[in-house]
Amino acid sequence: MREKAGLAGRSAVAHLPFVCVLAVAVWIRVVAVKGYPAPMWFGDSPGYLRAAIELRPGETRPSGYPLTLWLIKPFHSFTVMVSVQHAIGVLTGVLVYVLVWRAARAAWPLGPDGDAGRWAWRRYVPGLIAAPLTLPVLLPVHQIALEHMLMSDSLFTFLLLAAVTAALWRRRLTWWLGALAGFFAAWAALTRSAGLPLVAVILVAMLLRRAGWRACAATVVTFTLPIMGYMAWFHAEYGQYGLAKASGVWLYGRTADFADCRVIKPRPELAVMCPKNSDPRMSPAFAAMWTRDSAFRDIPGWITGPTGNELAGEFAMDAIKAQPGDYARVVVRDTFRSFEWERKPYPTPWTWLQYEFPEGEAWAEKQAVIAARYDPGGGEPRVVEPWAGRMRGYQDRMAMPGTFLGILLLGGLVAALPHVRSGGRWRVLGPVRHWGTGALLPWGTSLALLVIPAATADFDYRYVLPAVPFACVAFGLALLPPPRRPCAAASPVEPGQSEEPESKDPEEPEEAEPEGAATSG
């Protein structure tokens, strides 16, 4: 009994670095809720809240997030809502830790009885590697501010990471893990449409990991059924199948950055869509969508009407076909904006400031009307001192530059190169195999989360933050060695004998994998 208690104590100490990070993360979120009991509003917030109150699919965006707000609605409390979102943010950091920790434990396994024996460092190294990789997820102020907003991004990040976690949990996935991956991926796609193509990344990674046809089929089924069910609901409400009524509008905004009607030569009916921007402080996409220069102001139904959406989609495709080089240029440019050291006033002089905790209170009448239907007494933004001052002081010191995200993504590529030598042998394709069966999925997801908005809408700083957890996981999985069999840690090592059993040749049949081996590939 004493030995078991000692083993449990040592295991708890091994997680102490992450417990310290987690304590700070929870503390600063408590400060945020005490200082700002109501959520921070954004331009999309009233639409999300209205869809939650009326329980109907949104016209411009899928309604996965409003469905979550609807589930919280019986509490009639915006404070509960932001607390739930902060809890989701903390759980996202926990998933990052678990994925990297399991991979490290599989790389340096303990003995059969959970005893590290003379190799005591094996017990503590996984936590020392995994805990620092949760820092960019749990502590930067912009991650915390995004959780505090009446927006879908923090929920979307958690759901997508849950799908990736299920897909990486074991090398040979069971069908129910594949089903979980598909279900969470579908929920993420219904929360933000940028998640829709990412199920392809998950399936490719599963095939490379030889997940088996049952797991892959379960992923496809559990992803497809919720999407089809939502489209049927959308059809019952609006008479058309889709996830939103503005599918072509966002791409039109993207092409406004480079579209030249002298090159495109649109047909006369499309000429009204030629973009204008009379205020250079605003990005062309923002001007084309939301300002007095927007062509949609003269089109019946605005951006959600069938005419505007059809014209916008046709013009966008014509622009891309006529100017493919210009389109590629703006996609690459806006992808690399994600890695800039300092934030700039983009897409407008005020948008980027909405992602920070404010000094004062601002409240619009239309926000008050819709908020009263959800929480009759708590929707108005409030700044409660001294907690709000502490939160702003933290904000001044704990912002993570985008350059760190670039370093994580680059590290997620090059960290696999040392694995060219494994088990005492040189293997040319070793880094490719190691990376493809481990880091590929989170790395590809992280990059896709940066490229998809740049290719289909416009750059925005809140689109960068969901990519961070996946970059952290990818770096950890690429860095760690492949899984090893559990060693007899208590037995001495004979002279001339390798500390680790020699890794098997890839050509040889595999035996049962150690627990947690799946995460590192």
XYZ file of C-alpha atoms in Angstrom:
521
model
C 0.000 0.000 0.000
C 2.823 2.383 0.886
C 4.532 1.616 -2.415
C 1.331 2.384 -4.346
C 0.895 5.646 -2.467
C 4.481 6.610 -3.238
C 4.003 5.753 -6.908
C 0.820 7.842 -7.063
C 2.642 10.730 -5.380
C 5.497 10.625 -7.871
C 3.007 10.488 -10.736
C 1.257 13.592 -9.382
C 4.566 15.435 -9.056
C 5.299 14.583 -12.685
C 2.281 16.705 -13.708
C 3.189 19.598 -11.403
C 4.537 21.888 -14.187
C 1.216 21.723 -16.015
C -0.755 22.135 -12.783
C 1.120 25.433 -12.237
C 0.303 26.614 -15.770
C -3.312 25.536 -15.328
C -3.618 27.409 -12.041
C -2.447 30.666 -13.645
C -4.770 30.091 -16.621
C -7.809 29.578 -14.381
C -6.874 32.524 -12.144
C -6.600 35.032 -14.990
C -9.919 33.873 -16.431
C -11.570 34.385 -13.054
C -10.142 37.912 -13.043
C -11.561 38.475 -16.553
C -15.065 37.353 -15.542
C -15.010 39.454 -12.354
C -13.750 42.519 -14.215
C -16.024 42.082 -17.244
C -19.136 40.088 -16.197
C -20.764 40.498 -19.620
C -19.319 39.383 -22.962
C -17.497 41.639 -25.380
C -19.616 42.225 -28.478
C -18.561 42.108 -32.120
C -20.383 42.872 -35.356
C -21.494 39.250 -35.754
C -22.660 38.886 -32.139
C -26.297 40.076 -32.542
C -26.831 37.604 -35.387
C -25.485 34.715 -33.319
C -27.643 35.676 -30.346
C -30.785 36.111 -32.444
C -30.315 32.653 -33.977
C -29.927 31.193 -30.468
C -33.068 32.897 -29.130
C -35.225 32.006 -32.132
C -33.575 28.575 -32.578
C -33.286 28.853 -36.332
C -30.371 28.462 -38.754
C -28.453 31.658 -39.376
C -28.642 33.291 -42.783
C -24.966 34.175 -43.172
C -23.213 31.561 -40.979
C -23.881 28.026 -39.720
C -25.574 27.833 -36.321
C -23.445 25.416 -34.297
C -22.491 28.232 -31.938
C -26.070 29.551 -31.538
C -27.161 26.005 -30.660
C -24.605 26.039 -27.847
C -25.891 29.433 -26.679
C -29.408 27.999 -26.765
C -28.321 25.185 -24.438
C -27.004 27.786 -21.963
C -30.073 30.033 -22.338
C -32.047 28.542 -19.374
C -29.517 30.182 -17.027
C -30.461 33.631 -18.448
C -26.955 34.810 -17.648
C -24.244 36.206 -19.883
C -21.813 35.693 -17.015
C -22.506 31.953 -17.140
C -22.064 32.082 -20.900
C -18.600 33.673 -20.778
C -17.614 31.350 -17.918
C -18.531 28.340 -20.062
C -16.482 29.725 -22.940
C -13.492 30.254 -20.662
C -13.862 26.676 -19.417
C -13.818 25.532 -23.044
C -10.611 27.516 -23.565
C -9.013 25.803 -20.569
C -10.109 22.380 -21.882
C -8.416 23.216 -25.190
C -5.130 23.649 -23.319
C -5.746 20.378 -21.472
C -6.169 18.537 -24.793
C -2.860 19.968 -26.026
C -1.158 18.744 -22.863
C -2.709 15.274 -23.029
C -1.768 14.720 -26.669
C 1.871 15.742 -26.228
C 2.205 14.017 -22.833
C 0.909 10.697 -24.209
C 3.339 10.895 -27.105
C 6.228 11.574 -24.731
C 5.193 8.760 -22.416
C 5.063 6.371 -25.391
C 8.539 7.525 -26.449
C 9.958 6.964 -22.948
C 7.720 4.324 -21.351
C 7.858 3.202 -17.741
C 8.301 -0.332 -16.540
C 5.516 -2.917 -16.366
C 4.459 -1.799 -12.877
C 4.657 1.898 -13.659
C 8.051 2.133 -11.992
C 10.823 4.136 -13.638
C 13.507 2.300 -11.662
C 16.988 3.687 -12.201
C 15.735 5.775 -15.128
C 13.723 8.170 -12.953
C 13.858 10.928 -15.551
C 11.349 8.977 -17.650
C 8.613 9.857 -15.196
C 9.127 13.621 -15.337
C 10.264 14.389 -18.899
C 6.808 14.042 -20.558
C 5.336 16.713 -18.303
C 8.352 18.990 -18.735
C 7.960 18.798 -22.517
C 4.168 19.024 -22.713
C 3.540 21.808 -20.172
C 5.471 24.585 -22.015
C 3.551 23.804 -25.206
C 0.314 24.753 -23.457
C 1.563 28.262 -22.651
C 0.644 29.782 -26.076
C -2.859 28.339 -25.686
C -3.661 29.137 -22.058
C -1.905 32.396 -21.172
C -1.788 34.973 -24.051
C -4.338 37.705 -23.487
C -5.818 37.563 -26.984
C -6.772 33.913 -26.469
C -8.538 34.898 -23.240
C -10.237 37.887 -24.886
C -11.507 35.708 -27.736
C -13.074 33.351 -25.185
C -14.752 36.383 -23.606
C -16.395 37.480 -26.846
C -19.877 36.633 -28.029
C -18.287 34.803 -30.953
C -17.851 31.218 -32.140
C -14.057 30.970 -32.379
C -13.175 29.428 -29.002
C -15.876 26.754 -29.363
C -14.750 26.035 -32.929
C -11.143 25.573 -31.823
C -12.077 23.148 -29.052
C -14.345 21.038 -31.273
C -11.760 20.769 -34.032
C -9.017 19.881 -31.561
C -11.326 17.247 -30.039
C -11.706 15.726 -33.527
C -7.924 15.694 -33.987
C -7.474 14.193 -30.513
C -9.845 11.330 -31.332
C -8.045 10.692 -34.631
C -4.627 10.624 -32.911
C -5.598 8.729 -29.774
C -4.469 5.335 -31.053
C -2.448 4.224 -34.061
C -5.061 1.605 -34.934
C -8.297 3.473 -34.345
C -11.388 1.653 -33.205
C -14.556 2.458 -35.094
C -15.945 4.483 -32.181
C -12.881 6.729 -32.068
C -13.304 7.300 -35.791
C -16.965 8.082 -35.136
C -15.993 10.622 -32.466
C -13.529 12.274 -34.844
C -16.232 12.640 -37.496
C -18.825 13.906 -35.040
C -16.579 16.597 -33.550
C -15.393 17.603 -37.038
C -19.017 18.005 -38.158
C -19.882 20.083 -35.103
C -16.835 22.258 -35.779
C -17.881 22.726 -39.435
C -21.366 23.740 -38.292
C -19.787 26.253 -35.913
C -17.529 27.841 -38.525
C -17.710 26.885 -42.188
C -13.884 27.047 -42.409
C -13.917 23.662 -40.677
C -15.824 21.966 -43.507
C -12.825 20.960 -45.686
C -10.694 19.953 -42.689
C -12.328 16.536 -42.440
C -10.259 15.691 -45.538
C -7.064 16.397 -43.560
C -8.294 14.085 -40.804
C -9.086 11.270 -43.243
C -5.723 11.555 -45.024
C -3.916 11.364 -41.686
C -5.997 8.342 -40.678
C -5.105 6.562 -43.925
C -1.393 7.277 -43.421
C -1.676 5.862 -39.925
C -3.413 2.756 -41.331
C -6.447 3.383 -39.194
C -8.517 0.745 -40.991
C -11.611 0.981 -43.128
C -14.063 0.701 -40.218
C -12.655 3.766 -38.471
C -12.515 5.749 -41.730
C -16.059 4.754 -42.652
C -17.312 5.691 -39.186
C -15.643 9.103 -39.539
C -17.317 9.728 -42.901
C -20.749 8.641 -41.638
C -20.710 10.631 -38.391
C -19.437 13.689 -40.257
C -21.939 13.467 -43.100
C -25.116 12.795 -41.128
C -25.029 15.987 -38.978
C -24.172 18.096 -42.030
C -27.065 16.593 -43.998
C -29.394 17.017 -41.023
C -28.465 20.692 -40.726
C -28.970 21.223 -44.455
C -32.424 19.654 -44.193
C -33.228 22.023 -41.311
C -31.906 24.934 -43.390
C -34.110 23.833 -46.298
C -37.178 23.643 -44.072
C -36.534 27.229 -42.949
C -35.419 28.918 -46.176
C -36.431 26.565 -48.993
C -32.895 25.823 -50.152
C -30.214 23.322 -49.174
C -27.049 24.801 -47.736
C -25.226 25.883 -44.604
C -25.817 29.597 -45.261
C -27.366 31.947 -47.795
C -24.196 33.958 -48.399
C -21.823 31.296 -49.736
C -20.579 33.411 -52.653
C -20.449 36.723 -50.814
C -17.349 36.033 -48.710
C -15.314 34.959 -51.734
C -16.408 38.130 -53.499
C -14.978 40.119 -50.607
C -11.678 38.307 -51.063
C -11.493 39.161 -54.777
C -12.258 42.829 -54.064
C -8.616 43.114 -53.021
C -7.354 42.621 -56.576
C -10.290 42.547 -59.008
C -9.763 44.813 -62.023
C -12.835 45.065 -64.232
C -10.689 46.196 -67.144
C -9.097 42.739 -67.040
C -12.161 40.747 -66.028
C -14.512 42.393 -68.542
C -17.693 41.282 -66.714
C -21.019 41.054 -68.510
C -23.210 44.171 -68.087
C -25.305 42.684 -65.266
C -22.131 42.039 -63.260
C -20.639 45.498 -63.732
C -22.344 46.714 -60.550
C -20.095 44.324 -58.597
C -16.873 46.066 -59.633
C -15.389 46.960 -56.213
C -14.863 50.507 -54.973
C -13.065 51.720 -51.862
C -13.187 55.418 -51.038
C -11.583 54.983 -47.591
C -8.021 53.600 -47.764
C -8.029 52.931 -44.006
C -10.313 49.945 -44.626
C -9.400 46.706 -46.321
C -10.942 46.260 -49.788
C -12.931 43.233 -48.570
C -14.461 45.196 -45.679
C -15.285 48.141 -47.930
C -16.897 45.888 -50.538
C -19.098 44.234 -47.921
C -20.055 46.719 -45.218
C -19.498 50.371 -46.209
C -21.345 52.848 -48.390
C -19.167 51.646 -51.289
C -20.729 48.173 -51.117
C -22.558 47.067 -54.245
C -25.016 45.109 -52.086
C -26.669 48.313 -50.929
C -28.284 48.591 -54.370
C -29.283 44.915 -54.617
C -32.592 43.654 -53.178
C -32.084 41.337 -50.226
C -28.603 42.657 -49.418
C -25.942 39.936 -48.982
C -28.467 37.273 -47.966
C -30.694 37.740 -50.986
C -30.459 35.266 -53.883
C -29.581 37.982 -56.402
C -26.661 39.402 -54.433
C -25.243 35.995 -53.584
C -25.503 34.786 -57.178
C -23.905 37.920 -58.652
C -21.162 37.912 -56.005
C -20.293 34.256 -56.616
C -20.186 34.660 -60.391
C -18.067 37.812 -60.200
C -15.643 36.176 -57.751
C -15.096 33.153 -59.997
C -14.603 35.386 -63.051
C -12.047 37.456 -61.139
C -10.066 34.398 -60.034
C -10.047 32.945 -63.549
C -8.980 36.250 -65.104
C -6.376 37.112 -62.453
C -5.090 33.849 -60.897
C -1.677 35.329 -60.133
C -3.173 38.285 -58.279
C -5.429 35.939 -56.331
C -2.477 33.765 -55.293
C -0.527 36.871 -54.294
C -3.156 38.167 -51.859
C -3.659 34.678 -50.357
C 0.081 34.317 -49.688
C 0.336 37.896 -48.400
C -2.523 37.503 -45.938
C -1.306 34.098 -44.773
C 2.051 35.630 -43.861
C 0.316 38.477 -42.001
C -0.341 35.851 -39.330
C 3.368 35.778 -38.456
C 3.979 39.504 -38.045
C 5.485 40.614 -34.748
C 3.045 43.464 -34.059
C -0.656 43.778 -34.775
C -1.674 46.480 -37.223
C -4.986 48.355 -37.698
C -6.490 45.806 -40.105
C -9.069 45.290 -41.590
C -10.216 48.627 -40.130
C -8.763 51.082 -37.607
C -11.210 49.815 -34.967
C -11.705 46.093 -35.647
C -8.417 44.899 -34.189
C -9.048 46.891 -30.982
C -12.268 44.955 -30.374
C -10.156 41.905 -29.529
C -8.815 43.526 -26.351
C -10.368 44.231 -22.960
C -11.603 47.847 -23.031
C -11.197 50.634 -20.490
C -14.762 51.904 -20.814
C -18.253 50.700 -21.638
C -20.056 50.953 -24.979
C -23.613 49.832 -25.646
C -25.829 50.116 -28.732
C -29.615 50.101 -28.643
C -29.965 47.118 -30.981
C -27.607 45.144 -28.754
C -29.729 46.038 -25.707
C -32.932 44.843 -27.374
C -31.598 41.442 -28.405
C -29.616 40.957 -25.165
C -32.706 41.530 -23.013
C -34.347 38.521 -24.659
C -31.443 36.288 -23.555
C -30.502 37.819 -20.199
C -32.932 40.540 -19.025
C -30.474 42.071 -16.562
C -26.913 41.291 -17.595
C -26.200 41.989 -21.247
C -24.831 45.494 -20.891
C -21.014 45.580 -20.846
C -19.663 46.464 -17.408
C -16.160 47.345 -16.241
C -15.745 46.348 -12.597
C -12.694 47.651 -10.783
C -10.176 46.677 -9.494
C -10.512 43.414 -11.426
C -10.770 45.103 -14.821
C -7.606 47.107 -14.132
C -5.739 43.918 -13.258
C -6.938 42.338 -16.470
C -5.751 45.301 -18.527
C -2.395 45.219 -16.723
C -2.072 41.557 -17.688
C -3.081 42.507 -21.229
C -0.201 44.963 -21.511
C 2.354 42.250 -20.684
C 1.021 38.941 -21.997
C 0.360 39.321 -25.723
C 1.961 36.686 -27.970
C 3.396 38.032 -31.244
C 2.407 36.147 -34.377
C 6.076 35.403 -35.021
C 5.915 32.721 -32.316
C 3.221 30.924 -34.296
C 5.529 30.945 -37.305
C 8.330 29.474 -35.182
C 6.014 26.714 -33.932
C 4.926 25.826 -37.464
C 8.505 25.841 -38.747
C 9.563 23.746 -35.762
C 6.762 21.307 -36.525
C 8.463 20.671 -39.866
C 12.165 20.585 -39.058
C 11.894 18.847 -35.674
C 11.275 15.547 -37.463
C 14.618 15.667 -39.336
C 16.756 14.114 -36.540
C 14.638 10.985 -36.817
C 16.592 10.020 -39.933
C 18.484 7.762 -37.518
C 16.332 5.411 -35.490
C 17.116 2.205 -33.644
C 20.788 2.457 -34.586
C 20.003 2.565 -38.308
C 19.927 5.320 -40.909
C 16.545 5.592 -42.614
C 16.235 8.197 -45.360
C 12.452 8.216 -45.190
C 12.406 8.059 -41.407
C 11.584 11.769 -40.879
C 8.853 11.633 -43.525
C 7.276 8.540 -41.978
C 7.568 9.940 -38.455
C 6.086 13.301 -39.444
C 3.381 11.876 -41.701
C 2.008 9.524 -39.067
C 2.131 12.013 -36.198
C 2.589 15.746 -36.726
C 0.992 15.916 -40.176
C -2.593 16.105 -38.917
C -2.224 18.966 -36.401
C 0.338 20.774 -38.577
C -1.857 20.577 -41.673
C -4.882 21.685 -39.659
C -2.994 24.679 -38.257
C -1.800 25.799 -41.679
C -5.242 25.272 -43.219
C -6.817 27.457 -40.539
C -4.546 30.288 -41.690
C -4.869 29.721 -45.437
C -8.635 29.105 -45.701
C -9.714 32.573 -44.456
C -6.994 34.200 -46.566
C -8.281 32.311 -49.624
C -12.023 32.653 -49.077
C -12.683 35.847 -47.096
C -10.056 38.238 -45.693
C -7.371 38.357 -43.035
C -8.501 38.987 -39.472
C -6.494 38.560 -36.271
C -9.149 36.403 -34.657
C -8.705 33.872 -37.466
C -5.080 33.359 -36.388
C -5.712 32.226 -32.815
C -7.476 28.897 -33.562
C -4.334 27.743 -35.399
C -2.133 28.032 -32.288
C -3.133 24.842 -30.372
C -2.597 22.684 -33.454
C 0.837 24.192 -34.094
C 1.800 23.427 -30.478
C 0.706 19.785 -30.807
C 2.451 19.403 -34.163
C 5.722 20.713 -32.767
C 5.540 18.318 -29.828
C 4.732 15.258 -31.951
C 7.455 16.043 -34.498
C 10.049 16.594 -31.782
C 9.413 13.406 -29.807
C 10.905 10.037 -30.781
C 8.679 7.235 -32.072
C 6.971 4.977 -29.519
C 8.988 2.286 -27.768
C 7.961 -0.862 -25.947
C 7.718 -0.576 -22.160
C 11.066 -1.419 -20.662
C 11.891 -3.424 -17.580
C 13.066 -0.333 -15.799
C 13.954 -2.054 -12.568
C 16.323 -4.546 -14.158
C 19.975 -3.596 -14.656
C 21.343 -3.014 -18.125
C 24.055 -5.450 -19.122
C 27.350 -4.043 -20.391
C 27.150 -3.466 -24.110
C 23.353 -3.701 -24.096
C 21.331 -0.745 -25.402
C 19.200 1.071 -22.845
C 16.201 0.777 -25.200
C 15.097 -2.273 -27.133
C 16.082 -1.846 -30.744
C 13.262 -0.452 -32.805
C 11.721 -2.821 -35.266
C 12.314 -2.551 -38.941
C 9.249 -1.083 -40.646
C 9.074 -4.162 -42.844
C 8.617 -6.502 -39.855
C 5.164 -7.271 -38.473
C 4.157 -5.014 -35.607
C 3.380 -6.243 -32.141
C 0.955 -4.700 -29.714
C 1.770 -1.031 -29.309
C 2.457 0.571 -25.928
C -0.229 2.664 -24.328
C -0.273 6.163 -25.819
C 1.869 5.158 -28.771
C -0.607 6.462 -31.274
C -0.020 10.127 -30.617
C 3.547 10.220 -31.776
C 3.189 8.088 -34.883
